[in-house]
JSON list of C-alpha atoms in Angstrom, two decimals:
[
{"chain": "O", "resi": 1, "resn": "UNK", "atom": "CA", "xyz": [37.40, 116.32, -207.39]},
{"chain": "O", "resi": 2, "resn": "UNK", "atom": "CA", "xyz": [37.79, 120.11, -208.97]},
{"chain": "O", "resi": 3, "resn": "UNK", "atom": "CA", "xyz": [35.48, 118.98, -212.03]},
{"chain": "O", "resi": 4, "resn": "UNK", "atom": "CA", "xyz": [33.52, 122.09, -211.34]},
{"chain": "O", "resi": 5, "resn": "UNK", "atom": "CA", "xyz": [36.39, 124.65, -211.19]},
{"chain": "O", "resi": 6, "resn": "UNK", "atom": "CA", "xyz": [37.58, 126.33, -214.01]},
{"chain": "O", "resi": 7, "resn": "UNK", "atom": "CA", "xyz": [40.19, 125.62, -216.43]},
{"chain": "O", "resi": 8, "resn": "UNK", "atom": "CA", "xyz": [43.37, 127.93, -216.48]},
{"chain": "O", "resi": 9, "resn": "UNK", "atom": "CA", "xyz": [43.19, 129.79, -219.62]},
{"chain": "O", "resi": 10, "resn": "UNK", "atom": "CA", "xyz": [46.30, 128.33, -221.98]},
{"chain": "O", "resi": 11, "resn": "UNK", "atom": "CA", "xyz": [49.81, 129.61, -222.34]},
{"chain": "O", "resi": 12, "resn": "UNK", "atom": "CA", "xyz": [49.66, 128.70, -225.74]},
{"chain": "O", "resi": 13, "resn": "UNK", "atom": "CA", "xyz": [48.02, 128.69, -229.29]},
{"chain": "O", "resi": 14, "resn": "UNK", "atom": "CA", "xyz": [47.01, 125.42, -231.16]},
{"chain": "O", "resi": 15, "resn": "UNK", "atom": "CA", "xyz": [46.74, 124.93, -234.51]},
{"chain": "O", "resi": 16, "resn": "UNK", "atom": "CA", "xyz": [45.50, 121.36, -236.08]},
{"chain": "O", "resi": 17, "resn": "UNK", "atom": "CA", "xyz": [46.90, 121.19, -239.50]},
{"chain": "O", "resi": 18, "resn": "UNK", "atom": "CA", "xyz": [44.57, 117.15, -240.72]},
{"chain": "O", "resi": 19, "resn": "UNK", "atom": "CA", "xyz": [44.22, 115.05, -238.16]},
{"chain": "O", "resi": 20, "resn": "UNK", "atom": "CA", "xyz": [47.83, 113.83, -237.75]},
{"chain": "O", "resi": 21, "resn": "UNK", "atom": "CA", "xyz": [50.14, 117.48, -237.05]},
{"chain": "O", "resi": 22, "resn": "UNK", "atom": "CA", "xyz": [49.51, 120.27, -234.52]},
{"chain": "O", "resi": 23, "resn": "UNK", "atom": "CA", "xyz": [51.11, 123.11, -234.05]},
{"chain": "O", "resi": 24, "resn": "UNK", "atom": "CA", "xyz": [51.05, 124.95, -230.99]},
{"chain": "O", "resi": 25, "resn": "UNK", "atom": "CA", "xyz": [52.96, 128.32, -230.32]},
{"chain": "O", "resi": 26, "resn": "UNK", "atom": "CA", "xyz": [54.29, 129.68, -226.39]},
{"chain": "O", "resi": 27, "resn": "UNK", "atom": "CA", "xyz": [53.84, 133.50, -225.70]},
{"chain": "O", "resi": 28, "resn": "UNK", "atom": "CA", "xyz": [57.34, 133.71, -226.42]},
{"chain": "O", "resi": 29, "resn": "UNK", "atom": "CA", "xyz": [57.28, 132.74, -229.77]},
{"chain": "O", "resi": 30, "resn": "UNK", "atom": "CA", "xyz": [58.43, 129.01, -229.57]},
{"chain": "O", "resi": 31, "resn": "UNK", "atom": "CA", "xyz": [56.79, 126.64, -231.87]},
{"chain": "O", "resi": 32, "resn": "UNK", "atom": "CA", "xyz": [56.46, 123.05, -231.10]},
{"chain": "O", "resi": 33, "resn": "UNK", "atom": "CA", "xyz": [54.84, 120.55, -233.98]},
{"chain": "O", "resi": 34, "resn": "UNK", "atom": "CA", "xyz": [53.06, 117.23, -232.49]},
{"chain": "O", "resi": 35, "resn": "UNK", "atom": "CA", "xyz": [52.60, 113.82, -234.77]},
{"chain": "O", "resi": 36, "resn": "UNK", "atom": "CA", "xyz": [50.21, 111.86, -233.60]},
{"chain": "O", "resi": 37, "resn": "UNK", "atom": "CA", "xyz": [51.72, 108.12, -233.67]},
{"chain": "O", "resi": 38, "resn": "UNK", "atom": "CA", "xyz": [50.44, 104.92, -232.99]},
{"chain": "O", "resi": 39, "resn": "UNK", "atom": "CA", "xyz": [50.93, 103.96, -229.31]},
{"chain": "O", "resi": 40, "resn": "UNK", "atom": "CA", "xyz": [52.47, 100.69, -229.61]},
{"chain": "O", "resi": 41, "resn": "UNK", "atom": "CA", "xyz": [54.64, 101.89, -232.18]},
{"chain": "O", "resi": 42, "resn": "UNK", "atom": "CA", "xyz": [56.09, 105.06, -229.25]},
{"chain": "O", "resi": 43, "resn": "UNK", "atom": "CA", "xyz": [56.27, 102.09, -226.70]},
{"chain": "O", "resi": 44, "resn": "UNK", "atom": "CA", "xyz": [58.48, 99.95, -228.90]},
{"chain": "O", "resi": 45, "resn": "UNK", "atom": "CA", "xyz": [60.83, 103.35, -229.53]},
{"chain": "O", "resi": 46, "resn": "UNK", "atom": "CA", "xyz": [61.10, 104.02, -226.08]},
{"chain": "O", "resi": 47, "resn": "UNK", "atom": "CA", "xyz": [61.83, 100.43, -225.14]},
{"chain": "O", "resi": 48, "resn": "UNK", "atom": "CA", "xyz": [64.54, 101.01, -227.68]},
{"chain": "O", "resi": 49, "resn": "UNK", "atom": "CA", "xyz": [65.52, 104.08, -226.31]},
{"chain": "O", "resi": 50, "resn": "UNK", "atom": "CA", "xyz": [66.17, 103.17, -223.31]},
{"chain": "O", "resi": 51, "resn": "UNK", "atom": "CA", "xyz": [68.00, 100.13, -224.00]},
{"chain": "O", "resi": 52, "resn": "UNK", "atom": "CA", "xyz": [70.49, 102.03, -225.89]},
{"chain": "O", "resi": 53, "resn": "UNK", "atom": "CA", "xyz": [73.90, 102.62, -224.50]},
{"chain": "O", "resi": 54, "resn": "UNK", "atom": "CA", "xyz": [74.49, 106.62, -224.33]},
{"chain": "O", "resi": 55, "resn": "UNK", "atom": "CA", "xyz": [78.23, 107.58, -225.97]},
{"chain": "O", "resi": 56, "resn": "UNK", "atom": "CA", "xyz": [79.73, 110.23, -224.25]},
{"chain": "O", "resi": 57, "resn": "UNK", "atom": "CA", "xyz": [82.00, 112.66, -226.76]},
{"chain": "O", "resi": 58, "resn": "UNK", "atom": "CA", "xyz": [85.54, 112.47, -225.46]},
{"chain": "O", "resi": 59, "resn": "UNK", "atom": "CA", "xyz": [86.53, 115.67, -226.52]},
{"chain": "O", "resi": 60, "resn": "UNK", "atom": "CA", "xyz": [83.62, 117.21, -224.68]},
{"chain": "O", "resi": 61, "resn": "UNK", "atom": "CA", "xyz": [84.80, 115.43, -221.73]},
{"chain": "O", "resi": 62, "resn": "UNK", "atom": "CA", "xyz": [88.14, 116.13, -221.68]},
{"chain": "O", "resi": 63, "resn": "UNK", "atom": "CA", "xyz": [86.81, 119.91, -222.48]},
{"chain": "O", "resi": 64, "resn": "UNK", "atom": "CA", "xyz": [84.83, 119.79, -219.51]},
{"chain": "O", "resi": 65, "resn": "UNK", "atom": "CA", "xyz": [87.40, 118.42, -217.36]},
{"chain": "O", "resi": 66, "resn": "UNK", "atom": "CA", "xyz": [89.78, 120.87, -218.60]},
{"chain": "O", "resi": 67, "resn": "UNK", "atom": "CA", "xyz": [87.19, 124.00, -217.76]},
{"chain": "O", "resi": 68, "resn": "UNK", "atom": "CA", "xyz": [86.41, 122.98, -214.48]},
{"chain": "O", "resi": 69, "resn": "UNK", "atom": "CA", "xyz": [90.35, 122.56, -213.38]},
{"chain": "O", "resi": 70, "resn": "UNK", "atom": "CA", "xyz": [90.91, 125.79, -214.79]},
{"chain": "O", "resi": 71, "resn": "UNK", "atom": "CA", "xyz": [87.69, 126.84, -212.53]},
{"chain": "O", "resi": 72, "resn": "UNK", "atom": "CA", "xyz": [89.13, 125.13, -209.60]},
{"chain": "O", "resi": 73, "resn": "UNK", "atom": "CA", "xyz": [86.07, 123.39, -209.18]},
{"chain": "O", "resi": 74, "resn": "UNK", "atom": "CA", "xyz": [85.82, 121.40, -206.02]},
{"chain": "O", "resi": 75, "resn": "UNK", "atom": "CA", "xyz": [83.97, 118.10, -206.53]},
{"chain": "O", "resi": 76, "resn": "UNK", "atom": "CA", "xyz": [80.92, 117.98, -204.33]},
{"chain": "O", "resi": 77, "resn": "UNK", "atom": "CA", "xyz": [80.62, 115.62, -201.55]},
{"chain": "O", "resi": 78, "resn": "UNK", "atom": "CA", "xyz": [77.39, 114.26, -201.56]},
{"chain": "O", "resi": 79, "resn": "UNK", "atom": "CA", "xyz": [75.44, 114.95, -197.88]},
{"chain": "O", "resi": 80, "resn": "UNK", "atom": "CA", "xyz": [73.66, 112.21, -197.18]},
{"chain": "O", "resi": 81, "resn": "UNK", "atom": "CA", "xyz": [73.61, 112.65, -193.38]},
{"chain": "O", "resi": 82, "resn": "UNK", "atom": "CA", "xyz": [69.52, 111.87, -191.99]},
{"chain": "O", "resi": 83, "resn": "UNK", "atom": "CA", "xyz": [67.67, 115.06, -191.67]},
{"chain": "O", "resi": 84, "resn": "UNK", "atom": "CA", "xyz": [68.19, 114.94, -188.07]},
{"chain": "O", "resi": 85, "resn": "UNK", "atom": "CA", "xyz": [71.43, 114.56, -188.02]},
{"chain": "O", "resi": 86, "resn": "UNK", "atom": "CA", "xyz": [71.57, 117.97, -189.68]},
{"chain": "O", "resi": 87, "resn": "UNK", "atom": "CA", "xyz": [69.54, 119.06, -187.57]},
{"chain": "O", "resi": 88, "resn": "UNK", "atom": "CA", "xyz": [71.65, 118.81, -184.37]},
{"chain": "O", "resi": 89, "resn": "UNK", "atom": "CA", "xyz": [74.57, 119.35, -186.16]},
{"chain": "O", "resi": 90, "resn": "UNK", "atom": "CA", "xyz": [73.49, 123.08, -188.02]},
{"chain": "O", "resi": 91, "resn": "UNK", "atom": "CA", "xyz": [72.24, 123.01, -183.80]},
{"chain": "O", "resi": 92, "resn": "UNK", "atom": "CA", "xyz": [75.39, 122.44, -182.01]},
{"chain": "O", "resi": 93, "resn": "UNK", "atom": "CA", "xyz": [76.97, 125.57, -183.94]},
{"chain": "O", "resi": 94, "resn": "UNK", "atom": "CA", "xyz": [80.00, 123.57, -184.67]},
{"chain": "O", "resi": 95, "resn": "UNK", "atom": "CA", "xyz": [81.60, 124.12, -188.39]},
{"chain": "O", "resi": 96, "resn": "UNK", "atom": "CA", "xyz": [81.53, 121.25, -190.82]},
{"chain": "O", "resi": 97, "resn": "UNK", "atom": "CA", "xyz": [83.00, 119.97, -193.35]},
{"chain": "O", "resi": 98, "resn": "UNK", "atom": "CA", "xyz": [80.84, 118.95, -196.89]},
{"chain": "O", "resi": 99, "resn": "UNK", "atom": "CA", "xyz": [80.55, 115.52, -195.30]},
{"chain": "O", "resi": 100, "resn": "UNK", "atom": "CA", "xyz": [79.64, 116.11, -191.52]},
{"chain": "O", "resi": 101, "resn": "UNK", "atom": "CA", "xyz": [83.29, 115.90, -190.96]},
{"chain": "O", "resi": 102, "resn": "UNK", "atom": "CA", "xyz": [83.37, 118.68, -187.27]},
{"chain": "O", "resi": 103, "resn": "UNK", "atom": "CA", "xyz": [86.06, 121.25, -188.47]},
{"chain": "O", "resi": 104, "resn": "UNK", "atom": "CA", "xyz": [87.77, 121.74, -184.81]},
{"chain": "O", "resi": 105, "resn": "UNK", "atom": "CA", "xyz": [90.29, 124.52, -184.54]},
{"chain": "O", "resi": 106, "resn": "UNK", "atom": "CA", "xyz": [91.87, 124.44, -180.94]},
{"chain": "O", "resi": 107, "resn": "UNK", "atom": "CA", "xyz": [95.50, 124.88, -181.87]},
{"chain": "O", "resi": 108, "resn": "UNK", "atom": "CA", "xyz": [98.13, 122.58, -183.23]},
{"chain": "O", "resi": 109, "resn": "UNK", "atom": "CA", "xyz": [97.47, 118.50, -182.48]},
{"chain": "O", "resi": 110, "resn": "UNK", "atom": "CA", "xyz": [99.18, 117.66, -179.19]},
{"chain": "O", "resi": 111, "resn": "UNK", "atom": "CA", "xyz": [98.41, 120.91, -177.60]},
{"chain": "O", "resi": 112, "resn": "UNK", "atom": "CA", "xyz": [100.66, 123.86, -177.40]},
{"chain": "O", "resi": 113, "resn": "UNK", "atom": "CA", "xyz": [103.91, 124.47, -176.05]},
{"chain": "O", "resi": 114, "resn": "UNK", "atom": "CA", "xyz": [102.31, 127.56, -173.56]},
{"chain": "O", "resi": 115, "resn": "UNK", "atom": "CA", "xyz": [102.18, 125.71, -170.38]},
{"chain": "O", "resi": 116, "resn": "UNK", "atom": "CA", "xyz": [103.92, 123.56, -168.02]},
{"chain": "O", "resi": 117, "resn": "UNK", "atom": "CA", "xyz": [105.77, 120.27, -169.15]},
{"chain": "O", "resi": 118, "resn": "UNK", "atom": "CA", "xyz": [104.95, 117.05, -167.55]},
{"chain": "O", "resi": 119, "resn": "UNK", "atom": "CA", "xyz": [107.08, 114.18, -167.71]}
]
């Protein structure tokens, strides 16, 4: 179960200012301050939380939309091909498309107007 093996020595410093607020500072610097709270009380925030609907800021939106067509960003096509299916396909050596589409590049569609013509 590990119970025997040491403990990794902490990344941090902690400070216990009463017995409700610590303090604990990262090598860095950083400072985080903990409250202890009652536990039914965090459950009944969370539940509250997570209930709430999340309002997007238009302007940031249309912001971001703006950057990323000035970026030419290409939306991403999810790949949700099996993992063998990539497999065989990153296998076969033939070039894909972001969705598994097989890029083939044999000329113009109908063939080409090199050989003979058959009626």
């Amino acid at each position: 179960d590990g119970a025997e093996e040491p403990l990794p020595p902490n990344r941090w410093n902690c400070a216990h200012v009463g017995s409700e607020i610590r303090v604990a500072r990262a090598p860095g610097g950083g400072q985080r301050v903990y409250c202890r709270v009652d536990a039914e009380a965090m459950r009944a925030e969370l539940a509250r939380l997570a209930a709430e609907a999340v309002e997007v800021d238009p302007k940031w939106a249309e912001q971001e939309a703006e950057q990323a067509a000035a970026e030419g960003a290409v939306e991403e096509v999810e790949d949700n091909r099996p993992l063998w299916q990539k497999r065989i396909d990153e296998a076969d050596g033939i070039q894909r498309s972001a969705n598994g589409t097989p890029i083939i590049n044999h000329g113009p569609i109908g063939g080409s107007n090199d050989g003979p013509r058959t009626q």
